[in-house]
Amino acid sequence: MSRKNSSTKFAAQNLITKFALFPLGIISSVLIARMLGVEGKGVYSYVTLLSSLFIPILSFGYGAGVIYQIGTKAFDIKGTTLTNIIVSVLQAAFIAACVACAWYFGYLGKTGEQIGRIEIGIIIALIFLNTVFQFTSKSILADSWFKLDNLLQILRKIIIPTCVVLLILFSQNNVRGGLIGLLGGVTFLLLLQQYNLWKKYRPTFAFNKDFAKKSYAYGFKGWIGNIAITANTRIDQLILGGVASAEVLGSYSIAVLLSELIWILPAALGQVIYNRVAGDNNQTTSLKLVKKIHRILLSFLLLCTFAAAIVGPYIIPFVYGSEYSGAILPFLVLLPGTLIMVSTKLLAKLFTASGHIAVTNKVQIISSIVSIVLYIILIPQMGILGAAIAATIGYTIGAVAFWYYYKKTYSERLFDLFKVKRSDIKWAYERCLFLWNRIKRK
């Protein structure tokens, strides 16, 4: 199978999976939000954030190195699985120790005051489970085992919410019950992942020092950029949880969740752009594809954003309950930022795949610095609204920086990234028809 057909097939499978997960994610978020209430949802969101946020930040780029080393066939999963698990556990121990110390000395802020001994124990356990799961997923994706990855994504949206809802129902402490359910769901998924991996590859019981060393060496190059990405999209909730009440974080988490729904399409198509650009020596052809996808997606999602801005203020209190009305204003403020972030996501794939990773890192660092400074200034003064304003400004700065480097690097007109042509609509229709035929055949 050619690289082009392989990329198209992966895009179709990935897009189908993400759209299948869309209603499941919304339904589960509504159920959990209503059952926990706005304060409980804030604590729940803070715990899930603490159990996953620092994994990419304190990994020193190891995950990206794993993808590169296995993806280029320098190493295989059979000879590196045990190494991956050992490294994951060691890194998790370091991250867990940092979080536990912050909790013990009272550095987790106002929302952190509602985290007791049992909750911090759950956070520590989740850090270990999530770290092993995430780094193993890197190996699976690098070896192109997309079927298992898609299956785990679907089950994650079913198993975890089911466990959370059931434990909330049968627990006197709703938040604690939900967190125990989360722990149970994540444990099940990790066991399922490891079972399938060990069954297929039959890994060797040996620590591959060379693999670990080279994974860190390669991944460290883009580590700062990865920190910037994480900080730019999640540090707002960490700061908000530290200086504001759980109720505020509960409302903001819903606003963020809903505003980021428009990222489903660029997330599904991003890997296609990366694969096509990386595997195509003809820069003109690559740029033509990127410009076409950029124009179509941004125009279509602009219409979706307008629609969301109109119906959102009515849908949020109706679906989630009136106590989440505080999410409406930050949701509206976040919408322009998440829309313009689509441009950033697509152009980042172009620059990275074409060998300009330094540009990608530079833009992400600039954007994250602006966002963090604004978070620190605005959140204490304006709370939830300040977080939304800072995020939108940070996203916009990142996109503008990418537009500048796009024009400078490729000598292309910015106008061509935005004006939709009649041929674009025809091209998009043909691709949608192809995708629909694939779905019917399945």
Tab-separated table of N, CA, C and O in Angstrom, residues 32-47 110-111 113-115 174-175 244-254 323-324:
chain	number	residue	atom	x	y	z
A	32	ILE	N	-21.635	12.970	34.610
A	32	ILE	CA	-20.716	13.175	35.732
A	32	ILE	C	-20.882	14.574	36.315
A	32	ILE	O	-20.895	14.758	37.541
A	33	ALA	N	-21.028	15.578	35.446
A	33	ALA	CA	-21.184	16.956	35.923
A	33	ALA	C	-22.454	17.110	36.752
A	33	ALA	O	-22.464	17.765	37.801
A	34	ARG	N	-23.541	16.514	36.303
A	34	ARG	CA	-24.811	16.629	37.030
A	34	ARG	C	-24.773	15.858	38.347
A	34	ARG	O	-25.319	16.306	39.365
A	35	MET	N	-24.135	14.700	38.349
A	35	MET	CA	-24.109	13.877	39.554
A	35	MET	C	-23.181	14.460	40.622
A	35	MET	O	-23.466	14.357	41.817
A	36	LEU	N	-22.096	15.093	40.199
A	36	LEU	CA	-21.140	15.642	41.157
A	36	LEU	C	-21.500	17.053	41.602
A	36	LEU	O	-21.113	17.481	42.695
A	37	GLY	N	-22.218	17.787	40.750
A	37	GLY	CA	-22.466	19.187	41.054
A	37	GLY	C	-21.255	20.021	40.672
A	37	GLY	O	-20.167	19.484	40.443
A	38	VAL	N	-21.414	21.319	40.614
A	38	VAL	CA	-20.341	22.174	40.107
A	38	VAL	C	-19.101	22.131	41.002
A	38	VAL	O	-17.961	22.129	40.514
A	39	GLU	N	-19.282	22.079	42.332
A	39	GLU	CA	-18.119	22.013	43.228
A	39	GLU	C	-17.408	20.663	43.110
A	39	GLU	O	-16.179	20.604	42.991
A	40	GLY	N	-18.177	19.586	43.127
A	40	GLY	CA	-17.591	18.255	42.989
A	40	GLY	C	-16.901	18.079	41.654
A	40	GLY	O	-15.850	17.445	41.555
A	41	LYS	N	-17.489	18.662	40.596
A	41	LYS	CA	-16.877	18.585	39.267
A	41	LYS	C	-15.545	19.311	39.250
A	41	LYS	O	-14.586	18.874	38.592
A	42	GLY	N	-15.463	20.418	40.005
A	42	GLY	CA	-14.197	21.146	40.079
A	42	GLY	C	-13.099	20.320	40.721
A	42	GLY	O	-11.970	20.267	40.226
A	43	VAL	N	-13.425	19.642	41.832
A	43	VAL	CA	-12.444	18.791	42.510
A	43	VAL	C	-12.052	17.617	41.609
A	43	VAL	O	-10.864	17.283	41.479
A	44	TYR	N	-13.046	17.004	40.974
A	44	TYR	CA	-12.802	15.868	40.070
A	44	TYR	C	-11.879	16.297	38.926
A	44	TYR	O	-10.921	15.588	38.578
A	45	SER	N	-12.146	17.460	38.329
A	45	SER	CA	-11.325	17.955	37.221
A	45	SER	C	-9.893	18.243	37.681
A	45	SER	O	-8.929	17.983	36.956
A	46	TYR	N	-9.757	18.772	38.894
A	46	TYR	CA	-8.431	19.100	39.423
A	46	TYR	C	-7.612	17.830	39.658
A	46	TYR	O	-6.410	17.793	39.350
A	47	VAL	N	-8.263	16.801	40.169
A	47	VAL	CA	-7.574	15.528	40.403
A	47	VAL	C	-7.125	14.908	39.081
A	47	VAL	O	-5.981	14.443	38.954
A	110	LYS	N	-6.464	26.559	46.615
A	110	LYS	CA	-7.788	26.482	47.222
A	110	LYS	C	-8.507	25.178	46.903
A	110	LYS	O	-9.072	24.540	47.787
A	111	THR	N	-8.528	24.805	45.635
A	111	THR	CA	-9.183	23.540	45.282
A	111	THR	C	-8.443	22.368	45.902
A	111	THR	O	-9.057	21.369	46.292
A	113	GLU	N	-7.238	22.206	48.729
A	113	GLU	CA	-7.601	22.053	50.140
A	113	GLU	C	-8.666	20.983	50.341
A	113	GLU	O	-8.820	20.449	51.446
A	114	GLN	N	-9.402	20.647	49.298
A	114	GLN	CA	-10.451	19.640	49.383
A	114	GLN	C	-9.944	18.236	49.033
A	114	GLN	O	-10.722	17.297	48.950
A	115	ILE	N	-8.643	18.129	48.821
A	115	ILE	CA	-8.035	16.833	48.513
A	115	ILE	C	-7.466	16.243	49.800
A	115	ILE	O	-6.542	16.799	50.398
A	174	ASN	N	-19.651	11.423	46.923
A	174	ASN	CA	-19.740	11.361	45.463
A	174	ASN	C	-18.404	11.557	44.765
A	174	ASN	O	-18.051	10.818	43.842
A	175	VAL	N	-17.656	12.553	45.202
A	175	VAL	CA	-16.377	12.848	44.556
A	175	VAL	C	-15.401	11.694	44.750
A	175	VAL	O	-14.769	11.235	43.792
A	244	ALA	N	-8.591	29.827	42.816
A	244	ALA	CA	-10.046	29.979	42.870
A	244	ALA	C	-10.688	28.755	43.517
A	244	ALA	O	-10.038	27.736	43.752
A	245	SER	N	-11.974	28.870	43.773
A	245	SER	CA	-12.702	27.774	44.415
A	245	SER	C	-12.967	26.641	43.432
A	245	SER	O	-12.854	26.808	42.210
A	246	ALA	N	-13.358	25.491	43.973
A	246	ALA	CA	-13.676	24.333	43.141
A	246	ALA	C	-14.864	24.613	42.234
A	246	ALA	O	-14.936	24.091	41.111
A	247	GLU	N	-15.815	25.432	42.703
A	247	GLU	CA	-16.984	25.762	41.887
A	247	GLU	C	-16.573	26.476	40.604
A	247	GLU	O	-17.095	26.196	39.513
A	248	VAL	N	-15.609	27.393	40.730
A	248	VAL	CA	-15.129	28.139	39.565
A	248	VAL	C	-14.451	27.192	38.573
A	248	VAL	O	-14.697	27.257	37.367
A	249	LEU	N	-13.605	26.311	39.072
A	249	LEU	CA	-12.913	25.365	38.200
A	249	LEU	C	-13.911	24.412	37.549
A	249	LEU	O	-13.749	24.035	36.381
A	250	GLY	N	-14.963	24.022	38.283
A	250	GLY	CA	-15.980	23.142	37.721
A	250	GLY	C	-16.655	23.762	36.515
A	250	GLY	O	-16.847	23.100	35.477
A	251	SER	N	-17.021	25.037	36.623
A	251	SER	CA	-17.655	25.736	35.497
A	251	SER	C	-16.676	25.914	34.340
A	251	SER	O	-17.019	25.708	33.170
A	252	TYR	N	-15.430	26.283	34.668
A	252	TYR	CA	-14.440	26.534	33.615
A	252	TYR	C	-14.095	25.251	32.854
A	252	TYR	O	-13.890	25.281	31.636
A	253	SER	N	-14.047	24.131	33.556
A	253	SER	CA	-13.723	22.859	32.893
A	253	SER	C	-14.770	22.511	31.829
A	253	SER	O	-14.432	21.964	30.780
A	254	ILE	N	-16.027	22.848	32.085
A	254	ILE	CA	-17.084	22.606	31.100
A	254	ILE	C	-16.912	23.542	29.907
A	254	ILE	O	-17.070	23.139	28.745
A	323	GLU	N	-26.698	25.453	37.611
A	323	GLU	CA	-25.521	25.775	38.425
A	323	GLU	C	-24.252	25.917	37.586
A	323	GLU	O	-23.245	26.429	38.078
A	324	TYR	N	-24.316	25.476	36.323
A	324	TYR	CA	-23.172	25.626	35.421
A	324	TYR	C	-23.312	26.838	34.511
A	324	TYR	O	-22.586	26.964	33.519
